[in-house]
Amino acid sequence: MRILVIGSGGREHALVWKFMQSPGVKAVFAAPGNGGTSREGAVNVPVSVDDLDGLVALARKEKIDLVVPGPELPLTLGITDRMREAGIACFGPDSYGAKLEGSKAFAKEIMARAHVPTAHCTVFSDVEMAKNHVAKVGAPLVVKADGLAAGKGVIMAGDSQEALQAIDDIMSARAFGSAGDLVVLEECLVGEEASFLCLCDGERAVPLPSAQDHKRVFDNDEGPNTGGMGAYSPAPVLPDDMLEEMADLTVRPILRELAKDGHPFVGVLYAGLMMTADGPKVLEYNVRFGDPECQPMLMRLEGDLPRIMLDCVAGKLDPTSIGQSAKTALGVVMTAEGYPGAYTRGVSITGISEADALPGVKVFHSGTTIKDGALVSNGGRVLCVTALGDDLEDAQRAAYGGVEKIRMDGGFYRKDIGQKGINRLKDK
């Protein structure tokens, strides 16, 4: 089997790493890939994730059997539709299904039709009408850019002034470009978050063990939102005995609605959940593996992942083909200085081999490249140091042990990844 992975982050490195373990895989290509994907033996090809013509041409040239888009952008642009037209299997939803992530307003509409529990919200295309709504309902509020904003278009407004400023930033200053054509004003849910992912073949949805992401840049969930500062799996707030119930509540109804619309959903459907006092509620949907959730989840995944993905595309997903290690995995993201604001590229990175040599540790590259034969930073989120452990504390200890081996001037990371789960387990 010849596979093309689209993307350049830690999620894509993890996918390449997992695919290389499959006995049926002959070659893996990454477009554009990063310093980690090439180290796994993948062929990096300088084709952008939004260059659909280039990606189709590459897949044809290299006789690709399976295309796996990592990020959301190529999916929302219609890469699955294009690959299907070319007769090439693509693990991901069509552009209609990808709107679950590409438009928060569309996702809310589908959730309402499917009777999926979620926060109450109002959608606005006019700045003044949005501001009038804030004056009417007050705060706290969650202010969201409707479109794709690389995980940063969500502002938790603690008071009305913050909400008004967020509306100005999104709709007037266009901080997230066309993603701010619409703004979603949503009630602020209280509880603990969990990430719930299912593999889907258009009809069936098979749950993967839960995970918990850490979006805020600083310890104790403080500071601005980021693309993710770390994750662990499973999350004690969503234990294994709740997974089927959660799929029935938040994923399978969505599959039925999309199938009714003539667009069966194939790929990963990711429900971001808030576990509230009134029960689980969906914060948002993603239509691909999360980053950094993918890294710890794939370290635990047992089974031939490329074969499982092909079965999904063929509408023949076998739940028994998917297994998970009983161990816990945890990943710590190391970022460039200044992230999620302005940051410097080209910073030298050393010590990864020493970290990888530690028991249970694997360093996934999120924003790296090779320059003059040396590994340097090439993004805001640079590495995800991930480890398997017998329990959450063991995985946390091992991952931070790996972090300590790595040297990157100005590098930053949270010191409390997994602590919320550890505290929950201690309180039981």
CSV table of C-alpha atoms in Angstrom, one decimal:
chain,number,residue,atom,x,y,z
A,1,MET,CA,0.0,0.0,0.0
A,2,ARG,CA,1.2,3.5,-0.9
A,3,ILE,CA,-0.1,6.3,1.4
A,4,LEU,CA,-0.2,10.1,1.1
A,5,VAL,CA,-0.5,12.0,4.3
A,6,ILE,CA,-1.5,15.7,3.9
A,7,GLY,CA,-0.1,18.2,6.4
A,8,SER,CA,2.9,19.2,8.3
A,9,GLY,CA,2.1,19.0,12.1
A,10,GLY,CA,2.5,16.7,15.0
A,11,ARG,CA,-0.6,14.8,14.0
A,12,GLU,CA,0.8,14.1,10.6
A,13,HIS,CA,4.1,12.9,12.1
A,14,ALA,CA,2.1,10.6,14.4
A,15,LEU,CA,0.1,9.2,11.4
A,16,VAL,CA,3.3,8.6,9.4
A,17,TRP,CA,4.9,6.9,12.4
A,18,LYS,CA,1.8,4.6,12.8
A,19,PHE,CA,1.5,3.8,9.1
A,20,MET,CA,5.1,2.8,9.0
A,21,GLN,CA,4.3,0.0,11.5
A,22,SER,CA,1.8,-1.6,9.1
A,23,PRO,CA,3.2,-4.6,7.3
A,24,GLY,CA,1.2,-3.8,4.2
A,25,VAL,CA,2.6,-0.3,3.7
A,26,LYS,CA,5.3,0.0,1.0
A,27,ALA,CA,5.8,3.8,0.9
A,28,VAL,CA,4.5,6.9,2.7
A,29,PHE,CA,4.6,10.4,1.2
A,30,ALA,CA,3.9,13.6,3.3
A,31,ALA,CA,2.8,16.8,1.7
A,32,PRO,CA,4.5,19.0,2.8
A,33,GLY,CA,5.6,17.0,5.9
A,34,ASN,CA,8.2,18.2,8.4
A,35,GLY,CA,11.5,17.2,10.0
A,36,GLY,CA,9.9,14.3,11.8
A,37,THR,CA,8.0,12.8,8.9
A,38,SER,CA,11.2,12.5,6.9
A,39,ARG,CA,13.0,10.9,9.9
A,40,GLU,CA,10.4,8.2,9.9
A,41,GLY,CA,11.2,7.4,6.3
A,42,ALA,CA,8.4,9.2,4.6
A,43,VAL,CA,9.1,11.2,1.4
A,44,ASN,CA,8.4,14.9,2.0
A,45,VAL,CA,6.9,16.6,-1.1
A,46,PRO,CA,6.6,20.4,-1.2
A,47,VAL,CA,2.9,20.6,-2.0
A,48,SER,CA,0.7,22.9,0.1
A,49,VAL,CA,-2.3,21.5,2.0
A,50,ASP,CA,-4.6,23.9,0.0
A,51,ASP,CA,-3.1,23.0,-3.4
A,52,LEU,CA,-5.8,20.5,-4.4
A,53,ASP,CA,-4.7,20.3,-8.0
A,54,GLY,CA,-1.1,19.6,-6.8
A,55,LEU,CA,-2.2,17.0,-4.3
A,56,VAL,CA,-4.3,15.1,-6.9
A,57,ALA,CA,-1.5,15.2,-9.3
A,58,LEU,CA,0.9,13.9,-6.7
A,59,ALA,CA,-1.4,11.1,-5.8
A,60,ARG,CA,-1.8,10.1,-9.4
A,61,LYS,CA,2.0,10.3,-10.1
A,62,GLU,CA,2.9,8.2,-7.1
A,63,LYS,CA,0.0,5.7,-7.6
A,64,ILE,CA,-1.3,6.3,-4.1
A,65,ASP,CA,-3.8,3.8,-2.6
A,66,LEU,CA,-4.9,5.9,0.4
A,67,VAL,CA,-4.9,9.6,1.0
A,68,VAL,CA,-5.2,10.7,4.6
A,69,PRO,CA,-5.7,14.5,5.1
A,70,GLY,CA,-4.5,15.6,8.6
A,71,PRO,CA,-5.7,19.2,9.0
A,72,GLU,CA,-9.2,20.6,8.4
A,73,LEU,CA,-8.4,23.0,5.5
A,74,PRO,CA,-8.0,20.5,2.7
A,75,LEU,CA,-11.1,18.7,3.8
A,76,THR,CA,-13.2,21.9,3.9
A,77,LEU,CA,-11.9,22.8,0.4
A,78,GLY,CA,-13.0,19.4,-0.9
A,79,ILE,CA,-9.9,17.2,-1.2
A,80,THR,CA,-12.0,14.1,-0.6
A,81,ASP,CA,-14.4,15.0,-3.4
A,82,ARG,CA,-11.5,15.6,-5.7
A,83,MET,CA,-9.7,12.3,-4.8
A,84,ARG,CA,-13.0,10.4,-5.3
A,85,GLU,CA,-13.3,11.9,-8.8
A,86,ALA,CA,-9.8,10.7,-9.5
A,87,GLY,CA,-10.7,7.2,-8.2
A,88,ILE,CA,-8.4,7.4,-5.2
A,89,ALA,CA,-9.5,6.4,-1.7
A,90,CYS,CA,-9.5,9.3,0.8
A,91,PHE,CA,-10.1,8.9,4.5
A,92,GLY,CA,-12.1,12.0,5.3
A,93,PRO,CA,-15.6,13.5,4.8
A,94,ASP,CA,-16.6,15.3,1.6
A,95,SER,CA,-16.8,19.1,1.7
A,96,TYR,CA,-20.4,19.1,2.8
A,97,GLY,CA,-19.6,16.9,5.9
A,98,ALA,CA,-16.5,19.0,6.5
A,99,LYS,CA,-18.7,22.0,7.1
A,100,LEU,CA,-19.3,20.6,10.6
A,101,GLU,CA,-15.9,22.1,11.4
A,102,GLY,CA,-15.7,24.7,8.6
A,103,SER,CA,-18.8,26.6,9.8
A,104,LYS,CA,-19.9,26.7,13.5
A,105,ALA,CA,-23.3,28.0,12.3
A,106,PHE,CA,-23.8,24.9,10.1
A,107,ALA,CA,-22.7,22.6,12.9
A,108,LYS,CA,-25.3,24.2,15.2
A,109,GLU,CA,-28.0,23.7,12.6
A,110,ILE,CA,-27.1,20.0,12.2
A,111,MET,CA,-27.0,19.6,16.0
A,112,ALA,CA,-30.5,21.1,16.3
A,113,ARG,CA,-31.9,18.8,13.6
A,114,ALA,CA,-30.2,15.8,15.3
A,115,HIS,CA,-31.3,16.8,18.9
A,116,VAL,CA,-27.7,16.8,20.1
A,117,PRO,CA,-27.2,18.7,23.4
A,118,THR,CA,-25.2,21.9,23.0
A,119,ALA,CA,-24.9,25.4,24.2
A,120,HIS,CA,-27.6,28.0,23.3
A,121,CYS,CA,-26.3,30.4,20.7
A,122,THR,CA,-27.1,33.2,18.3
A,123,VAL,CA,-25.4,33.9,14.9
A,124,PHE,CA,-24.8,37.4,13.6
A,125,SER,CA,-23.5,38.8,10.3
A,126,ASP,CA,-23.8,42.4,11.5
A,127,VAL,CA,-21.4,44.0,14.0
A,128,GLU,CA,-24.0,46.3,15.6
A,129,MET,CA,-26.6,43.6,16.0
A,130,ALA,CA,-24.0,41.3,17.7
A,131,LYS,CA,-23.1,44.1,20.1
A,132,ASN,CA,-26.7,44.8,20.8
A,133,HIS,CA,-27.1,41.2,21.8
A,134,VAL,CA,-24.3,41.5,24.2
A,135,ALA,CA,-25.9,44.5,25.8
A,136,LYS,CA,-29.1,42.6,26.1
A,137,VAL,CA,-27.9,39.2,27.5
A,138,GLY,CA,-24.6,40.3,29.3
A,139,ALA,CA,-21.7,38.0,30.1
A,140,PRO,CA,-20.0,35.7,30.4
A,141,LEU,CA,-20.2,34.7,26.8
A,142,VAL,CA,-18.2,32.6,24.3
A,143,VAL,CA,-17.5,34.6,21.1
A,144,LYS,CA,-16.6,32.4,18.1
A,145,ALA,CA,-15.5,33.2,14.6
A,146,ASP,CA,-17.8,31.1,12.4
A,147,GLY,CA,-15.1,29.7,10.1
A,148,LEU,CA,-11.7,28.1,10.4
A,149,ALA,CA,-9.2,30.0,12.7
A,150,ALA,CA,-6.5,27.4,13.5
A,151,GLY,CA,-8.0,26.7,16.9
A,152,LYS,CA,-7.7,30.4,17.9
A,153,GLY,CA,-11.1,31.9,16.9
A,154,VAL,CA,-12.8,31.2,20.3
A,155,ILE,CA,-12.7,33.9,22.9
A,156,MET,CA,-14.0,33.3,26.5
A,157,ALA,CA,-15.4,36.7,27.4
A,158,GLY,CA,-15.7,37.1,31.1
A,159,ASP,CA,-17.5,40.5,30.9
A,160,SER,CA,-19.4,42.5,28.3
A,161,GLN,CA,-16.4,44.7,27.4
A,162,GLU,CA,-14.3,41.6,26.5
A,163,ALA,CA,-17.2,40.3,24.4
A,164,LEU,CA,-17.5,43.6,22.5
A,165,GLN,CA,-13.8,43.7,21.9
A,166,ALA,CA,-13.9,40.1,20.6
A,167,ILE,CA,-16.7,41.0,18.2
A,168,ASP,CA,-14.6,44.0,16.9
A,169,ASP,CA,-11.5,41.8,16.6
A,170,ILE,CA,-13.4,39.1,14.7
A,171,MET,CA,-15.8,41.1,12.5
A,172,SER,CA,-14.2,44.6,12.1
A,173,ALA,CA,-10.4,44.0,12.4
A,174,ARG,CA,-10.8,40.7,10.6
A,175,ALA,CA,-8.3,39.0,13.0
A,176,PHE,CA,-9.2,35.7,11.5
A,177,GLY,CA,-9.9,36.8,7.9
A,178,SER,CA,-13.1,35.5,6.2
A,179,ALA,CA,-13.7,33.2,9.2
A,180,GLY,CA,-15.2,36.3,10.8
A,181,ASP,CA,-17.9,36.9,8.2
A,182,LEU,CA,-20.2,35.5,10.9
A,183,VAL,CA,-19.9,35.6,14.6
A,184,VAL,CA,-21.4,33.0,17.0
A,185,LEU,CA,-22.4,34.3,20.5
A,186,GLU,CA,-22.8,31.3,22.8
A,187,GLU,CA,-23.7,30.7,26.4
A,188,CYS,CA,-20.7,29.9,28.6
A,189,LEU,CA,-20.9,26.3,29.7
A,190,VAL,CA,-19.3,25.3,33.0
A,191,GLY,CA,-17.6,21.9,33.6
A,192,GLU,CA,-14.7,19.8,32.5
A,193,GLU,CA,-13.8,19.4,28.8
A,194,ALA,CA,-13.2,16.0,27.1
A,195,SER,CA,-12.3,15.0,23.5
A,196,PHE,CA,-14.4,12.2,22.0
A,197,LEU,CA,-13.5,10.8,18.7
A,198,CYS,CA,-15.1,8.1,16.5
A,199,LEU,CA,-14.0,6.3,13.4
A,200,CYS,CA,-16.9,6.4,10.9
A,201,ASP,CA,-17.7,4.6,7.7
A,202,GLY,CA,-20.8,6.6,6.7
A,203,GLU,CA,-23.1,4.4,8.7
A,204,ARG,CA,-21.2,3.0,11.7
A,205,ALA,CA,-19.3,4.9,14.4
A,206,VAL,CA,-16.7,3.1,16.5
A,207,PRO,CA,-15.6,5.1,19.6
A,208,LEU,CA,-11.9,5.6,20.4
A,209,PRO,CA,-10.9,6.1,24.1
A,210,SER,CA,-11.4,9.6,25.4
A,211,ALA,CA,-8.8,12.3,25.6
A,212,GLN,CA,-8.4,15.7,27.2
A,213,ASP,CA,-6.7,18.6,25.4
A,214,HIS,CA,-5.2,21.7,27.1
A,215,LYS,CA,-6.1,24.8,25.0
A,216,ARG,CA,-5.0,27.7,27.2
A,217,VAL,CA,-1.3,28.6,26.8
A,218,PHE,CA,-0.5,28.9,30.5
A,219,ASP,CA,-0.7,26.6,33.6
A,220,ASN,CA,-4.1,26.3,35.4
A,221,ASP,CA,-5.9,27.0,32.1
A,222,GLU,CA,-4.9,30.7,32.0
A,223,GLY,CA,-4.1,32.9,29.0
A,224,PRO,CA,-5.3,32.9,25.4
A,225,ASN,CA,-6.5,29.8,23.5
A,226,THR,CA,-3.9,27.9,21.4
A,227,GLY,CA,-4.0,25.0,19.0
A,228,GLY,CA,-3.3,22.8,22.0
A,229,MET,CA,-0.6,22.7,24.6
A,230,GLY,CA,-0.8,19.0,25.5
A,231,ALA,CA,-3.2,16.1,25.8
A,232,TYR,CA,-3.6,12.7,27.4
A,233,SER,CA,-5.7,9.6,26.9
A,234,PRO,CA,-7.9,8.2,28.4
A,235,ALA,CA,-9.5,11.1,30.3
A,236,PRO,CA,-10.9,10.0,33.7
A,237,VAL,CA,-13.9,12.5,33.2
A,238,LEU,CA,-15.1,10.2,30.3
A,239,PRO,CA,-14.4,6.6,31.2
A,240,ASP,CA,-14.6,3.6,28.8
A,241,ASP,CA,-18.0,2.5,30.1
A,242,MET,CA,-19.5,5.8,28.9
A,243,LEU,CA,-18.2,5.7,25.3
A,244,GLU,CA,-21.1,3.9,23.6
A,245,GLU,CA,-23.6,6.1,25.3
A,246,MET,CA,-21.6,9.1,24.2
A,247,ALA,CA,-21.6,7.9,20.6
A,248,ASP,CA,-25.3,7.5,20.7
A,249,LEU,CA,-25.7,11.0,22.1
A,250,THR,CA,-23.3,13.0,20.1
A,251,VAL,CA,-22.0,11.2,17.0
A,252,ARG,CA,-24.5,8.7,15.5
A,253,PRO,CA,-27.3,11.2,15.3
A,254,ILE,CA,-25.1,13.4,13.2
A,255,LEU,CA,-24.2,10.6,10.9
A,256,ARG,CA,-27.9,9.9,10.4
A,257,GLU,CA,-28.6,13.5,9.5
A,258,LEU,CA,-25.7,13.8,7.1
A,259,ALA,CA,-26.7,10.5,5.4
A,260,LYS,CA,-30.3,11.9,5.0
A,261,ASP,CA,-28.7,14.9,3.2
A,262,GLY,CA,-26.9,12.5,0.8
A,263,HIS,CA,-23.5,12.9,2.3
A,264,PRO,CA,-22.5,9.9,4.4
A,265,PHE,CA,-19.7,10.9,6.8
A,266,VAL,CA,-16.4,9.0,6.4
A,267,GLY,CA,-13.4,9.6,8.5
A,268,VAL,CA,-12.9,10.9,12.1
A,269,LEU,CA,-15.7,12.8,13.8
A,270,TYR,CA,-14.4,14.5,16.9
A,271,ALA,CA,-16.9,15.9,19.4
A,272,GLY,CA,-15.4,18.5,21.8
A,273,LEU,CA,-17.5,18.0,25.0
A,274,MET,CA,-18.2,19.9,28.1
A,275,MET,CA,-19.2,17.6,31.0
A,276,THR,CA,-21.7,19.9,32.7
A,277,ALA,CA,-23.9,19.4,35.8
A,278,ASP,CA,-26.8,18.9,33.3
A,279,GLY,CA,-24.9,16.2,31.3
A,280,PRO,CA,-22.5,16.3,28.4
A,281,LYS,CA,-22.9,19.0,25.8
A,282,VAL,CA,-21.1,19.4,22.5
A,283,LEU,CA,-18.9,22.5,22.2
A,284,GLU,CA,-17.8,21.9,18.6
A,285,TYR,CA,-17.1,19.3,16.0
A,286,ASN,CA,-13.9,18.6,14.2
A,287,VAL,CA,-13.7,16.4,11.2
A,288,ARG,CA,-10.2,14.9,11.7
A,289,PHE,CA,-7.9,13.8,14.4
A,290,GLY,CA,-7.1,16.5,16.9
A,291,ASP,CA,-3.6,17.8,17.4
A,292,PRO,CA,-2.1,17.1,20.0
A,293,GLU,CA,-4.8,14.5,20.9
A,294,CYS,CA,-3.8,12.3,17.9
A,295,GLN,CA,-0.3,11.7,19.3
A,296,PRO,CA,-1.2,10.0,22.6
A,297,MET,CA,-4.2,8.3,21.0
A,298,LEU,CA,-2.1,6.7,18.2
A,299,MET,CA,0.5,5.6,20.8
A,300,ARG,CA,-2.3,3.6,22.4
A,301,LEU,CA,-4.1,2.4,19.2
A,302,GLU,CA,-3.7,-1.3,18.4
A,303,GLY,CA,-4.6,-2.5,14.9
A,304,ASP,CA,-3.6,-2.0,11.3
A,305,LEU,CA,-4.6,1.6,10.9
A,306,PRO,CA,-4.2,1.9,7.1
A,307,ARG,CA,-6.4,-1.2,6.7
A,308,ILE,CA,-9.0,0.2,9.1
A,309,MET,CA,-9.1,3.5,7.2
A,310,LEU,CA,-9.6,1.7,3.9
A,311,ASP,CA,-12.4,-0.3,5.5
A,312,CYS,CA,-14.0,3.0,6.5
A,313,VAL,CA,-13.8,4.4,3.0
A,314,ALA,CA,-15.4,1.2,1.7
A,315,GLY,CA,-18.2,1.4,4.2
A,316,LYS,CA,-17.1,-1.9,5.9
A,317,LEU,CA,-15.6,-0.8,9.3
A,318,ASP,CA,-15.2,-3.8,11.6
A,319,PRO,CA,-15.3,-2.7,15.2
A,320,THR,CA,-13.2,-5.7,16.2
A,321,SER,CA,-10.3,-4.5,14.1
A,322,ILE,CA,-9.7,-1.6,16.5
A,323,GLY,CA,-8.0,-2.1,19.8
A,324,GLN,CA,-6.3,0.0,22.5
A,325,SER,CA,-3.5,-0.5,24.9
A,326,ALA,CA,-4.5,-0.5,28.6
A,327,LYS,CA,-1.7,2.0,29.2
A,328,THR,CA,-2.1,5.7,29.4
A,329,ALA,CA,-0.4,8.2,27.1
A,330,LEU,CA,0.4,11.8,27.6
A,331,GLY,CA,1.9,14.5,25.3
A,332,VAL,CA,3.5,17.8,26.2
A,333,VAL,CA,3.7,20.5,23.5
A,334,MET,CA,6.9,22.5,23.3
A,335,THR,CA,6.3,25.9,21.6
A,336,ALA,CA,8.5,28.7,20.2
A,337,GLU,CA,8.9,31.7,22.4
A,338,GLY,CA,6.0,34.1,22.0
A,339,TYR,CA,3.4,31.6,20.8
A,340,PRO,CA,0.4,32.0,20.3
A,341,GLY,CA,1.5,35.5,19.3
A,342,ALA,CA,4.5,36.4,17.1
A,343,TYR,CA,7.4,33.9,17.4
A,344,THR,CA,10.8,33.3,15.8
A,345,ARG,CA,11.5,30.5,13.4
A,346,GLY,CA,14.9,28.8,12.7
A,347,VAL,CA,15.8,28.1,16.4
A,348,SER,CA,18.2,25.1,16.7
A,349,ILE,CA,16.7,22.0,18.4
A,350,THR,CA,18.9,19.3,20.0
A,351,GLY,CA,18.3,16.4,22.4
A,352,ILE,CA,15.5,14.6,20.6
A,353,SER,CA,17.5,11.4,20.2
A,354,GLU,CA,18.2,11.4,24.0
A,355,ALA,CA,14.4,11.9,24.7
A,356,ASP,CA,13.4,9.2,22.2
A,357,ALA,CA,15.8,6.8,24.0
A,358,LEU,CA,13.8,7.0,27.2
A,359,PRO,CA,11.5,4.1,27.9
A,360,GLY,CA,8.0,4.7,26.4
A,361,VAL,CA,8.9,8.2,25.0
A,362,LYS,CA,8.3,9.3,21.4
A,363,VAL,CA,8.9,12.9,20.3
A,364,PHE,CA,6.6,14.0,17.5
A,365,HIS,CA,7.5,17.0,15.4
A,366,SER,CA,4.9,19.7,15.0
A,367,GLY,CA,6.8,22.6,13.5
A,368,THR,CA,10.3,21.6,12.4
A,369,THR,CA,12.4,21.5,9.3
A,370,ILE,CA,15.9,20.6,8.2
A,371,LYS,CA,18.1,23.5,7.4
A,372,ASP,CA,21.7,23.0,6.3
A,373,GLY,CA,21.5,19.5,7.7
A,374,ALA,CA,20.3,20.6,11.2
A,375,LEU,CA,16.9,20.4,12.8
A,376,VAL,CA,15.4,23.9,13.5
A,377,SER,CA,12.0,25.2,14.5
A,378,ASN,CA,9.5,26.1,11.8
A,379,GLY,CA,6.2,26.9,13.6
A,380,GLY,CA,4.6,28.0,16.9
A,381,ARG,CA,4.0,24.5,18.2
A,382,VAL,CA,7.3,22.8,17.6
A,383,LEU,CA,7.3,19.4,19.3
A,384,CYS,CA,4.9,17.1,21.2
A,385,VAL,CA,6.9,14.9,23.6
A,386,THR,CA,4.6,11.9,24.2
A,387,ALA,CA,5.0,8.9,26.5
A,388,LEU,CA,3.2,5.7,27.4
A,389,GLY,CA,2.9,4.9,31.1
A,390,ASP,CA,1.2,2.3,33.3
A,391,ASP,CA,-1.1,5.1,34.6
A,392,LEU,CA,-1.5,8.9,34.2
A,393,GLU,CA,1.1,9.8,36.7
A,394,ASP,CA,3.6,7.4,35.2
A,395,ALA,CA,2.9,8.8,31.7
A,396,GLN,CA,3.2,12.4,32.9
A,397,ARG,CA,6.5,11.7,34.6
A,398,ALA,CA,7.9,10.0,31.5
A,399,ALA,CA,6.8,12.8,29.1
A,400,TYR,CA,8.3,15.5,31.2
A,401,GLY,CA,11.5,13.5,31.5
A,402,GLY,CA,11.6,13.6,27.7
A,403,VAL,CA,11.0,17.3,27.7
A,404,GLU,CA,14.0,17.9,30.0
A,405,LYS,CA,16.3,16.2,27.5
A,406,ILE,CA,15.4,18.7,24.7
A,407,ARG,CA,17.2,22.0,24.2
A,408,MET,CA,15.6,24.8,22.2
A,409,ASP,CA,16.4,28.5,23.0
A,410,GLY,CA,13.2,30.3,24.3
A,411,GLY,CA,11.2,27.1,24.2
A,412,PHE,CA,8.1,27.1,26.4
A,413,TYR,CA,5.7,24.4,27.7
A,414,ARG,CA,3.0,24.0,30.3
A,415,LYS,CA,4.1,22.3,33.5
A,416,ASP,CA,0.6,20.8,34.4
A,417,ILE,CA,-0.4,18.7,31.5
A,418,GLY,CA,-2.5,15.8,32.9
A,419,GLN,CA,-2.8,17.2,36.4
A,420,LYS,CA,-6.5,17.7,36.2
A,421,GLY,CA,-7.0,14.0,35.4
A,422,ILE,CA,-4.6,13.0,38.2
A,423,ASN,CA,-6.5,15.1,40.7
A,424,ARG,CA,-9.8,13.6,39.5
A,425,LEU,CA,-8.5,10.1,40.0
A,426,LYS,CA,-7.2,11.0,43.5
A,427,ASP,CA,-10.7,12.4,44.4
A,428,LYS,CA,-12.5,9.2,43.6
